[in-house]
Amino acid sequence: MAKPTYTKDDIRRIVKDENVQFLRLMFTDLYGTIKNVEVPVSQLDKLLDNKLMFDGSSIDGFVRIEESDMWLYPDLSTWTIFPWGSEYGKIAGVVCEVYNSDRTPFMGDPRNNLIRVLSEMKELGFTDFNIGTEPEFFLFKLNPTTHEPTTNLNDQGSYFDLAPVDLGENCRREIVLELERLGFDVEASHHEVAPGQHEVDFKYADALHAADNIQLFKLVVKTVARKHGLHATFMPKPLSSINGSGMHVNMSLFGKNGNIFYDESTESGLSQDAMYFLGGLLKHARGFTAITNPIVNSYKRLVPGYEAPVYVAWSGHNRSPLVRVPVARGASTRLELRSVDSTANPYLAIAAILEAGLDGLRNQIEPPKPVDRNIYVMTEEERHENNIVDLPSTLHNALKALKDDDVILSSIGEHLSASFLEGKRIEWEAYRQDVSQWERKQYFEQY
C-alpha cells in the first residue's frame, strides 16, 4: 500500500475539513505495545513543528527517570483519521519517532532502530526491503455481564469455512471495511484452520511502513472485535491441542534494477543474491527467534504436529521448513519466513530479519540444499544427515542463542538488546517459578 505524502498545510486542511478534535501521537515500546499521547487539536502546530514532549521514563525499555524528557517527531506519511471517532469529534493518529532532549534520535525507540538498519541497507546499494505479512488471530466471546474475555471460542469452524459455521464472518467483514477506510489494500480474509481462528491479508509495503501497518492492524482488529462482543487475541497458542497463530513474513529486497531475488537465467528463478540472503536467514534463525517469537507462549506454538515450523531448513515445494519460496517470480519473487508470530515487536523483528539477510550477502553465505520432504516425519538421523537443526524450544533457549549471535544483537543495538535481554530474563524466571494447572493435574494426587 502506497503511503501518501502530506505537507504541514495538507494536515492543517484535513484537520479543518474533517473536524478533527483530538490527536493521538503513537509510538511503540520495547515489547511491541502501542503507546500514545493524546492532545487536543489546539496543539497541532506544536506537533507539526516537533515541539511536543513527553515523559519517557515510564515506558518499558526507554530511559531512567532522570532522563525523562523526550520529543515526539511525527511521520506525516502515517497520518490517519480513525473511523470510530468519538462524540466530541474525530480522532486523528500519527506515528511518531522519539528523540532525546538534545534533538538526537533516541536509539531505544524501535522505529528509530529500524530506520538505522534500513540506512545501512541503502549504504550497501539496496533501495527497498518490502514486507508482506499474514497475521492470524483468535476470536473469543466476551462475558455478556462483565464484558471480560472468556475462553469460549466464537465458533467451531475450520479452514475457509462459511457462516453460519464461521460466526466471526461479520466481524471479519467489518475489520476489512475499517482497514480499507484507513487506506489498507486488503487482499483476502478467511477462517483459519483452528476453531475461532482468522486471518486477514493486506498488501505488502516498504519495511518501515509495513511495521506501522502491523501495529495499526492489531489495533483495528481488537477495536472492531469488541464492538461484536468478542475479544481478539494475537497470543500464539491460547488453547492446547489446536493450531496456534503465526504471522508469516514475506520479504523481497530491491536494488536500482528491481527485485534482486529474481534471476530469469537460473532454473529456479532465484538469483545468487537471493541464495546468500537465504543463507543468512538460516544461519541466524536461532539467534533471531527470541525477537520474532518473544514470549513464553510463543514456544507452545513452535512444536511438531500443528503446521508451525520447528526445524531450520528451506524449500520451494512444501510448508514444513522454516523458510518457503513461493512460486511467484519476477517482481514478486520473495522468501517467506514462517516462524514469526504477532507478539513480536514488528520494528525489531524486521530489523533482525533484514540484518540476518544482509549478513548473508556480505559474507556470501550459501544455504544448505532445499528439503522437499515433510520434515515432521523424518527421523532424527535423517534430519542430521540433511544438516537440519531445531529452532529453540523455549524462550530461555532462544535468549541464549540471541546472546551468542553478535549480528542479531547489533541489529537491535546496544540499548534495546540490553533492555530486551533483561526484561525477557525476568519474564522467563517468573514463568519458571509458576506452578501450572497441568502440573497439579499430573502430580498432585500421584505423589
PDB file of C-alpha atoms in Angstrom, residues 148-396:
ATOM      1  CA  GLU A 148     -14.326  -9.562  30.286  1.00  0.00           C
ATOM      2  CA  PRO A 149     -12.783 -12.075  27.847  1.00  0.00           C
ATOM      3  CA  THR A 150     -13.730 -15.720  28.275  1.00  0.00           C
ATOM      4  CA  THR A 151     -12.008 -18.815  26.901  1.00  0.00           C
ATOM      5  CA  ASN A 152     -15.102 -19.683  24.861  1.00  0.00           C
ATOM      6  CA  LEU A 153     -14.374 -19.563  21.136  1.00  0.00           C
ATOM      7  CA  ASN A 154     -16.772 -17.725  18.895  1.00  0.00           C
ATOM      8  CA  ASP A 155     -17.167 -20.698  16.516  1.00  0.00           C
ATOM      9  CA  GLN A 156     -16.097 -24.266  15.758  1.00  0.00           C
ATOM     10  CA  GLY A 157     -15.217 -23.579  12.140  1.00  0.00           C
ATOM     11  CA  SER A 158     -12.168 -24.687  10.185  1.00  0.00           C
ATOM     12  CA  TYR A 159     -10.136 -23.598   7.160  1.00  0.00           C
ATOM     13  CA  PHE A 160     -12.160 -21.461   4.700  1.00  0.00           C
ATOM     14  CA  ASP A 161     -15.480 -22.278   6.414  1.00  0.00           C
ATOM     15  CA  LEU A 162     -18.528 -20.048   5.824  1.00  0.00           C
ATOM     16  CA  ALA A 163     -21.308 -18.718   8.056  1.00  0.00           C
ATOM     17  CA  PRO A 164     -23.210 -19.992   9.981  1.00  0.00           C
ATOM     18  CA  VAL A 165     -20.271 -22.222  10.971  1.00  0.00           C
ATOM     19  CA  ASP A 166     -17.967 -19.178  10.873  1.00  0.00           C
ATOM     20  CA  LEU A 167     -19.670 -16.863  13.355  1.00  0.00           C
ATOM     21  CA  GLY A 168     -16.825 -14.369  13.047  1.00  0.00           C
ATOM     22  CA  GLU A 169     -17.653 -13.589   9.426  1.00  0.00           C
ATOM     23  CA  ASN A 170     -19.461 -10.314  10.110  1.00  0.00           C
ATOM     24  CA  CYS A 171     -16.724  -9.223  12.496  1.00  0.00           C
ATOM     25  CA  ARG A 172     -14.107 -10.017   9.854  1.00  0.00           C
ATOM     26  CA  ARG A 173     -16.043  -8.092   7.226  1.00  0.00           C
ATOM     27  CA  GLU A 174     -16.174  -5.007   9.420  1.00  0.00           C
ATOM     28  CA  ILE A 175     -12.445  -5.341  10.116  1.00  0.00           C
ATOM     29  CA  VAL A 176     -11.823  -5.371   6.356  1.00  0.00           C
ATOM     30  CA  LEU A 177     -14.030  -2.322   5.795  1.00  0.00           C
ATOM     31  CA  GLU A 178     -12.356  -0.351   8.575  1.00  0.00           C
ATOM     32  CA  LEU A 179      -8.912  -1.259   7.239  1.00  0.00           C
ATOM     33  CA  GLU A 180      -9.880  -0.124   3.753  1.00  0.00           C
ATOM     34  CA  ARG A 181     -11.137   3.179   5.154  1.00  0.00           C
ATOM     35  CA  LEU A 182      -7.682   3.608   6.678  1.00  0.00           C
ATOM     36  CA  GLY A 183      -6.001   3.022   3.316  1.00  0.00           C
ATOM     37  CA  PHE A 184      -5.107  -0.673   3.573  1.00  0.00           C
ATOM     38  CA  ASP A 185      -5.259  -2.763   0.397  1.00  0.00           C
ATOM     39  CA  VAL A 186      -6.903  -5.899   1.795  1.00  0.00           C
ATOM     40  CA  GLU A 187      -6.239  -8.902  -0.424  1.00  0.00           C
ATOM     41  CA  ALA A 188      -8.174 -11.660   1.381  1.00  0.00           C
ATOM     42  CA  SER A 189      -9.813 -12.649   4.645  1.00  0.00           C
ATOM     43  CA  HIS A 190     -10.847 -16.107   5.771  1.00  0.00           C
ATOM     44  CA  HIS A 191     -11.330 -18.535   8.616  1.00  0.00           C
ATOM     45  CA  GLU A 192      -8.129 -20.327   9.570  1.00  0.00           C
ATOM     46  CA  VAL A 193      -7.538 -23.986  10.482  1.00  0.00           C
ATOM     47  CA  ALA A 194      -8.373 -23.826  14.195  1.00  0.00           C
ATOM     48  CA  PRO A 195     -11.819 -23.075  15.665  1.00  0.00           C
ATOM     49  CA  GLY A 196     -12.226 -19.340  16.254  1.00  0.00           C
ATOM     50  CA  GLN A 197      -9.073 -18.553  14.259  1.00  0.00           C
ATOM     51  CA  HIS A 198      -8.986 -15.972  11.479  1.00  0.00           C
ATOM     52  CA  GLU A 199      -6.651 -14.293   9.014  1.00  0.00           C
ATOM     53  CA  VAL A 200      -6.813 -11.006   7.093  1.00  0.00           C
ATOM     54  CA  ASP A 201      -4.113 -10.438   4.464  1.00  0.00           C
ATOM     55  CA  PHE A 202      -3.177  -6.985   3.219  1.00  0.00           C
ATOM     56  CA  LYS A 203      -0.759  -5.754   0.592  1.00  0.00           C
ATOM     57  CA  TYR A 204       2.957  -5.508   1.239  1.00  0.00           C
ATOM     58  CA  ALA A 205       4.717  -2.222   1.976  1.00  0.00           C
ATOM     59  CA  ASP A 206       8.235  -0.969   2.483  1.00  0.00           C
ATOM     60  CA  ALA A 207       9.713  -2.299   5.735  1.00  0.00           C
ATOM     61  CA  LEU A 208       9.136   0.785   7.878  1.00  0.00           C
ATOM     62  CA  HIS A 209       5.517   1.293   6.887  1.00  0.00           C
ATOM     63  CA  ALA A 210       4.890  -2.453   6.990  1.00  0.00           C
ATOM     64  CA  ALA A 211       5.789  -2.350  10.696  1.00  0.00           C
ATOM     65  CA  ASP A 212       3.489   0.661  11.175  1.00  0.00           C
ATOM     66  CA  ASN A 213       0.702  -1.220   9.374  1.00  0.00           C
ATOM     67  CA  ILE A 214       1.052  -4.274  11.612  1.00  0.00           C
ATOM     68  CA  GLN A 215       0.584  -2.106  14.686  1.00  0.00           C
ATOM     69  CA  LEU A 216      -2.437  -0.320  13.228  1.00  0.00           C
ATOM     70  CA  PHE A 217      -3.899  -3.625  12.033  1.00  0.00           C
ATOM     71  CA  LYS A 218      -3.795  -5.110  15.528  1.00  0.00           C
ATOM     72  CA  LEU A 219      -5.456  -2.001  16.948  1.00  0.00           C
ATOM     73  CA  VAL A 220      -8.275  -2.190  14.391  1.00  0.00           C
ATOM     74  CA  VAL A 221      -8.853  -5.926  14.929  1.00  0.00           C
ATOM     75  CA  LYS A 222      -9.135  -5.560  18.699  1.00  0.00           C
ATOM     76  CA  THR A 223     -11.378  -2.495  18.461  1.00  0.00           C
ATOM     77  CA  VAL A 224     -13.821  -3.998  15.943  1.00  0.00           C
ATOM     78  CA  ALA A 225     -13.969  -7.346  17.751  1.00  0.00           C
ATOM     79  CA  ARG A 226     -15.014  -5.558  20.931  1.00  0.00           C
ATOM     80  CA  LYS A 227     -17.952  -3.989  19.075  1.00  0.00           C
ATOM     81  CA  HIS A 228     -19.126  -7.502  18.181  1.00  0.00           C
ATOM     82  CA  GLY A 229     -18.950  -8.775  21.750  1.00  0.00           C
ATOM     83  CA  LEU A 230     -15.690 -10.596  21.045  1.00  0.00           C
ATOM     84  CA  HIS A 231     -12.120 -10.470  22.288  1.00  0.00           C
ATOM     85  CA  ALA A 232      -9.404 -10.690  19.625  1.00  0.00           C
ATOM     86  CA  THR A 233      -6.066 -12.079  20.726  1.00  0.00           C
ATOM     87  CA  PHE A 234      -2.791 -12.447  18.848  1.00  0.00           C
ATOM     88  CA  MET A 235      -1.462 -14.760  21.561  1.00  0.00           C
ATOM     89  CA  PRO A 236       0.277 -17.551  19.618  1.00  0.00           C
ATOM     90  CA  LYS A 237      -1.259 -20.510  21.468  1.00  0.00           C
ATOM     91  CA  PRO A 238      -4.262 -19.550  23.609  1.00  0.00           C
ATOM     92  CA  LEU A 239      -5.597 -23.122  23.758  1.00  0.00           C
ATOM     93  CA  SER A 240      -3.944 -26.531  23.780  1.00  0.00           C
ATOM     94  CA  SER A 241      -4.444 -29.171  21.093  1.00  0.00           C
ATOM     95  CA  ILE A 242      -5.232 -26.772  18.226  1.00  0.00           C
ATOM     96  CA  ASN A 243      -3.099 -24.848  15.753  1.00  0.00           C
ATOM     97  CA  GLY A 244      -1.501 -21.676  17.004  1.00  0.00           C
ATOM     98  CA  SER A 245      -1.433 -18.237  15.390  1.00  0.00           C
ATOM     99  CA  GLY A 246       1.568 -17.074  13.436  1.00  0.00           C
ATOM    100  CA  MET A 247       2.463 -14.128  11.246  1.00  0.00           C
ATOM    101  CA  HIS A 248       4.294 -15.393   8.180  1.00  0.00           C
ATOM    102  CA  VAL A 249       6.642 -12.715   6.829  1.00  0.00           C
ATOM    103  CA  ASN A 250       7.135 -12.455   3.063  1.00  0.00           C
ATOM    104  CA  MET A 251      10.161 -10.390   2.047  1.00  0.00           C
ATOM    105  CA  SER A 252      11.909  -9.146  -1.060  1.00  0.00           C
ATOM    106  CA  LEU A 253      14.955  -6.912  -1.479  1.00  0.00           C
ATOM    107  CA  PHE A 254      15.207  -4.315  -4.232  1.00  0.00           C
ATOM    108  CA  GLY A 255      18.058  -2.502  -5.934  1.00  0.00           C
ATOM    109  CA  LYS A 256      18.108   0.132  -8.644  1.00  0.00           C
ATOM    110  CA  ASN A 257      17.310  -2.535 -11.266  1.00  0.00           C
ATOM    111  CA  GLY A 258      14.407  -4.122  -9.388  1.00  0.00           C
ATOM    112  CA  ASN A 259      13.924  -7.207  -7.246  1.00  0.00           C
ATOM    113  CA  ILE A 260      17.395  -8.627  -6.611  1.00  0.00           C
ATOM    114  CA  PHE A 261      15.947 -12.023  -5.599  1.00  0.00           C
ATOM    115  CA  TYR A 262      14.889 -12.736  -9.209  1.00  0.00           C
ATOM    116  CA  ASP A 263      17.129 -14.083 -11.955  1.00  0.00           C
ATOM    117  CA  GLU A 264      15.380 -15.376 -15.073  1.00  0.00           C
ATOM    118  CA  SER A 265      18.538 -17.176 -16.207  1.00  0.00           C
ATOM    119  CA  THR A 266      18.503 -19.721 -13.365  1.00  0.00           C
ATOM    120  CA  GLU A 267      16.385 -22.860 -13.312  1.00  0.00           C
ATOM    121  CA  SER A 268      14.723 -21.837 -10.046  1.00  0.00           C
ATOM    122  CA  GLY A 269      14.331 -18.169 -10.965  1.00  0.00           C
ATOM    123  CA  LEU A 270      16.248 -17.273  -7.802  1.00  0.00           C
ATOM    124  CA  SER A 271      19.352 -15.120  -8.014  1.00  0.00           C
ATOM    125  CA  GLN A 272      22.641 -15.810  -6.292  1.00  0.00           C
ATOM    126  CA  ASP A 273      21.890 -12.832  -4.019  1.00  0.00           C
ATOM    127  CA  ALA A 274      18.597 -14.471  -3.033  1.00  0.00           C
ATOM    128  CA  MET A 275      20.541 -17.575  -2.052  1.00  0.00           C
ATOM    129  CA  TYR A 276      23.035 -15.570   0.010  1.00  0.00           C
ATOM    130  CA  PHE A 277      20.182 -13.723   1.741  1.00  0.00           C
ATOM    131  CA  LEU A 278      18.509 -17.068   2.427  1.00  0.00           C
ATOM    132  CA  GLY A 279      21.801 -18.402   3.773  1.00  0.00           C
ATOM    133  CA  GLY A 280      21.941 -15.513   6.239  1.00  0.00           C
ATOM    134  CA  LEU A 281      18.368 -16.116   7.368  1.00  0.00           C
ATOM    135  CA  LEU A 282      19.060 -19.778   8.076  1.00  0.00           C
ATOM    136  CA  LYS A 283      22.407 -19.143   9.764  1.00  0.00           C
ATOM    137  CA  HIS A 284      20.906 -16.624  12.180  1.00  0.00           C
ATOM    138  CA  ALA A 285      17.464 -18.234  12.614  1.00  0.00           C
ATOM    139  CA  ARG A 286      18.177 -19.480  16.117  1.00  0.00           C
ATOM    140  CA  GLY A 287      19.645 -16.102  17.029  1.00  0.00           C
ATOM    141  CA  PHE A 288      16.666 -14.010  15.944  1.00  0.00           C
ATOM    142  CA  THR A 289      13.968 -16.375  17.275  1.00  0.00           C
ATOM    143  CA  ALA A 290      13.846 -14.615  20.668  1.00  0.00           C
ATOM    144  CA  ILE A 291      12.940 -11.434  18.769  1.00  0.00           C
ATOM    145  CA  THR A 292      10.469 -12.941  16.293  1.00  0.00           C
ATOM    146  CA  ASN A 293       8.886 -15.173  18.975  1.00  0.00           C
ATOM    147  CA  PRO A 294       9.394 -13.148  22.138  1.00  0.00           C
ATOM    148  CA  ILE A 295       7.065 -14.572  24.787  1.00  0.00           C
ATOM    149  CA  VAL A 296       6.917 -17.806  26.771  1.00  0.00           C
ATOM    150  CA  ASN A 297       3.737 -18.812  24.966  1.00  0.00           C
ATOM    151  CA  SER A 298       5.388 -18.475  21.535  1.00  0.00           C
ATOM    152  CA  TYR A 299       7.117 -21.811  22.089  1.00  0.00           C
ATOM    153  CA  LYS A 300       3.846 -23.646  22.751  1.00  0.00           C
ATOM    154  CA  ARG A 301       3.105 -22.941  19.061  1.00  0.00           C
ATOM    155  CA  LEU A 302       6.533 -23.986  17.748  1.00  0.00           C
ATOM    156  CA  VAL A 303       6.008 -27.719  18.298  1.00  0.00           C
ATOM    157  CA  PRO A 304       5.551 -30.614  15.824  1.00  0.00           C
ATOM    158  CA  GLY A 305       2.063 -31.546  14.696  1.00  0.00           C
ATOM    159  CA  TYR A 306       0.411 -28.143  14.295  1.00  0.00           C
ATOM    160  CA  GLU A 307       1.879 -26.850  10.999  1.00  0.00           C
ATOM    161  CA  ALA A 308       4.235 -24.376  12.674  1.00  0.00           C
ATOM    162  CA  PRO A 309       7.922 -24.625  11.704  1.00  0.00           C
ATOM    163  CA  VAL A 310      10.221 -26.365  14.170  1.00  0.00           C
ATOM    164  CA  TYR A 311      13.306 -27.003  12.043  1.00  0.00           C
ATOM    165  CA  VAL A 312      15.807 -24.697  10.324  1.00  0.00           C
ATOM    166  CA  ALA A 313      15.519 -25.605   6.638  1.00  0.00           C
ATOM    167  CA  TRP A 314      14.058 -24.251   3.401  1.00  0.00           C
ATOM    168  CA  SER A 315      12.072 -25.444   0.415  1.00  0.00           C
ATOM    169  CA  GLY A 316      10.174 -24.267  -2.599  1.00  0.00           C
ATOM    170  CA  HIS A 317       7.790 -27.211  -2.544  1.00  0.00           C
ATOM    171  CA  ASN A 318       6.478 -27.834   0.961  1.00  0.00           C
ATOM    172  CA  ARG A 319       5.395 -25.901   4.023  1.00  0.00           C
ATOM    173  CA  SER A 320       7.153 -27.793   6.795  1.00  0.00           C
ATOM    174  CA  PRO A 321      10.514 -25.914   6.701  1.00  0.00           C
ATOM    175  CA  LEU A 322      11.251 -22.576   8.328  1.00  0.00           C
ATOM    176  CA  VAL A 323      11.609 -20.711   5.019  1.00  0.00           C
ATOM    177  CA  ARG A 324       9.445 -21.311   1.965  1.00  0.00           C
ATOM    178  CA  VAL A 325       9.997 -19.875  -1.512  1.00  0.00           C
ATOM    179  CA  PRO A 326       6.574 -19.113  -3.044  1.00  0.00           C
ATOM    180  CA  VAL A 327       6.223 -19.921  -6.766  1.00  0.00           C
ATOM    181  CA  ALA A 328       5.743 -16.304  -7.926  1.00  0.00           C
ATOM    182  CA  ARG A 329       8.674 -14.878  -9.883  1.00  0.00           C
ATOM    183  CA  GLY A 330       9.604 -11.577 -11.484  1.00  0.00           C
ATOM    184  CA  ALA A 331       8.994  -8.573  -9.249  1.00  0.00           C
ATOM    185  CA  SER A 332       7.037 -10.839  -6.867  1.00  0.00           C
ATOM    186  CA  THR A 333       9.955 -13.173  -6.110  1.00  0.00           C
ATOM    187  CA  ARG A 334      10.168 -13.477  -2.340  1.00  0.00           C
ATOM    188  CA  LEU A 335      11.124 -15.550   0.666  1.00  0.00           C
ATOM    189  CA  GLU A 336       8.570 -16.488   3.326  1.00  0.00           C
ATOM    190  CA  LEU A 337       9.711 -16.844   6.938  1.00  0.00           C
ATOM    191  CA  ARG A 338       7.080 -18.938   8.701  1.00  0.00           C
ATOM    192  CA  SER A 339       8.139 -18.901  12.356  1.00  0.00           C
ATOM    193  CA  VAL A 340       7.250 -15.315  13.305  1.00  0.00           C
ATOM    194  CA  ASP A 341       4.215 -14.605  15.479  1.00  0.00           C
ATOM    195  CA  SER A 342       2.315 -11.381  16.083  1.00  0.00           C
ATOM    196  CA  THR A 343       3.601 -10.852  19.621  1.00  0.00           C
ATOM    197  CA  ALA A 344       6.884  -9.783  18.020  1.00  0.00           C
ATOM    198  CA  ASN A 345       7.719  -6.101  18.020  1.00  0.00           C
ATOM    199  CA  PRO A 346       7.497  -5.622  14.216  1.00  0.00           C
ATOM    200  CA  TYR A 347      10.212  -2.955  14.133  1.00  0.00           C
ATOM    201  CA  LEU A 348      12.689  -5.176  15.957  1.00  0.00           C
ATOM    202  CA  ALA A 349      11.689  -8.346  14.090  1.00  0.00           C
ATOM    203  CA  ILE A 350      12.058  -6.770  10.647  1.00  0.00           C
ATOM    204  CA  ALA A 351      15.396  -5.203  11.629  1.00  0.00           C
ATOM    205  CA  ALA A 352      16.705  -8.587  12.816  1.00  0.00           C
ATOM    206  CA  ILE A 353      15.474 -10.425   9.722  1.00  0.00           C
ATOM    207  CA  LEU A 354      16.973  -7.824   7.399  1.00  0.00           C
ATOM    208  CA  GLU A 355      20.320  -7.814   9.204  1.00  0.00           C
ATOM    209  CA  ALA A 356      20.465 -11.613   9.028  1.00  0.00           C
ATOM    210  CA  GLY A 357      19.916 -11.481   5.264  1.00  0.00           C
ATOM    211  CA  LEU A 358      22.420  -8.667   4.766  1.00  0.00           C
ATOM    212  CA  ASP A 359      24.996 -10.688   6.675  1.00  0.00           C
ATOM    213  CA  GLY A 360      24.390 -13.483   4.194  1.00  0.00           C
ATOM    214  CA  LEU A 361      25.015 -11.075   1.324  1.00  0.00           C
ATOM    215  CA  ARG A 362      28.126  -9.518   2.871  1.00  0.00           C
ATOM    216  CA  ASN A 363      29.723 -12.879   3.626  1.00  0.00           C
ATOM    217  CA  GLN A 364      28.265 -14.836   0.694  1.00  0.00           C
ATOM    218  CA  ILE A 365      26.694 -17.443   2.963  1.00  0.00           C
ATOM    219  CA  GLU A 366      25.420 -20.370   0.918  1.00  0.00           C
ATOM    220  CA  PRO A 367      22.280 -22.064   2.264  1.00  0.00           C
ATOM    221  CA  PRO A 368      22.145 -25.858   2.603  1.00  0.00           C
ATOM    222  CA  LYS A 369      20.280 -27.849  -0.027  1.00  0.00           C
ATOM    223  CA  PRO A 370      16.484 -27.471  -0.016  1.00  0.00           C
ATOM    224  CA  VAL A 371      14.462 -30.080   1.867  1.00  0.00           C
ATOM    225  CA  ASP A 372      11.474 -31.091  -0.214  1.00  0.00           C
ATOM    226  CA  ARG A 373      10.257 -33.853   2.101  1.00  0.00           C
ATOM    227  CA  ASN A 374       7.912 -33.486   5.055  1.00  0.00           C
ATOM    228  CA  ILE A 375      10.422 -32.780   7.815  1.00  0.00           C
ATOM    229  CA  TYR A 376       7.903 -33.668  10.526  1.00  0.00           C
ATOM    230  CA  VAL A 377       8.056 -37.362   9.535  1.00  0.00           C
ATOM    231  CA  MET A 378      11.847 -37.514   9.173  1.00  0.00           C
ATOM    232  CA  THR A 379      13.841 -39.316  11.854  1.00  0.00           C
ATOM    233  CA  GLU A 380      16.428 -37.515  13.930  1.00  0.00           C
ATOM    234  CA  GLU A 381      19.156 -39.291  11.934  1.00  0.00           C
ATOM    235  CA  GLU A 382      17.628 -38.152   8.637  1.00  0.00           C
ATOM    236  CA  ARG A 383      17.445 -34.571   9.858  1.00  0.00           C
ATOM    237  CA  HIS A 384      21.088 -34.744  10.946  1.00  0.00           C
ATOM    238  CA  GLU A 385      22.107 -36.100   7.528  1.00  0.00           C
ATOM    239  CA  ASN A 386      20.358 -33.118   5.920  1.00  0.00           C
ATOM    240  CA  ASN A 387      22.015 -30.575   8.281  1.00  0.00           C
ATOM    241  CA  ILE A 388      18.641 -29.667   9.792  1.00  0.00           C
ATOM    242  CA  VAL A 389      18.778 -28.190  13.280  1.00  0.00           C
ATOM    243  CA  ASP A 390      15.917 -27.351  15.633  1.00  0.00           C
ATOM    244  CA  LEU A 391      14.645 -23.901  16.468  1.00  0.00           C
ATOM    245  CA  PRO A 392      14.945 -23.060  20.189  1.00  0.00           C
ATOM    246  CA  SER A 393      12.315 -24.960  22.168  1.00  0.00           C
ATOM    247  CA  THR A 394      11.809 -22.368  24.923  1.00  0.00           C
ATOM    248  CA  LEU A 395      12.209 -18.654  25.444  1.00  0.00           C
ATOM    249  CA  HIS A 396      15.148 -19.449  27.730  1.00  0.00           C
TER     250      HIS A 396
END
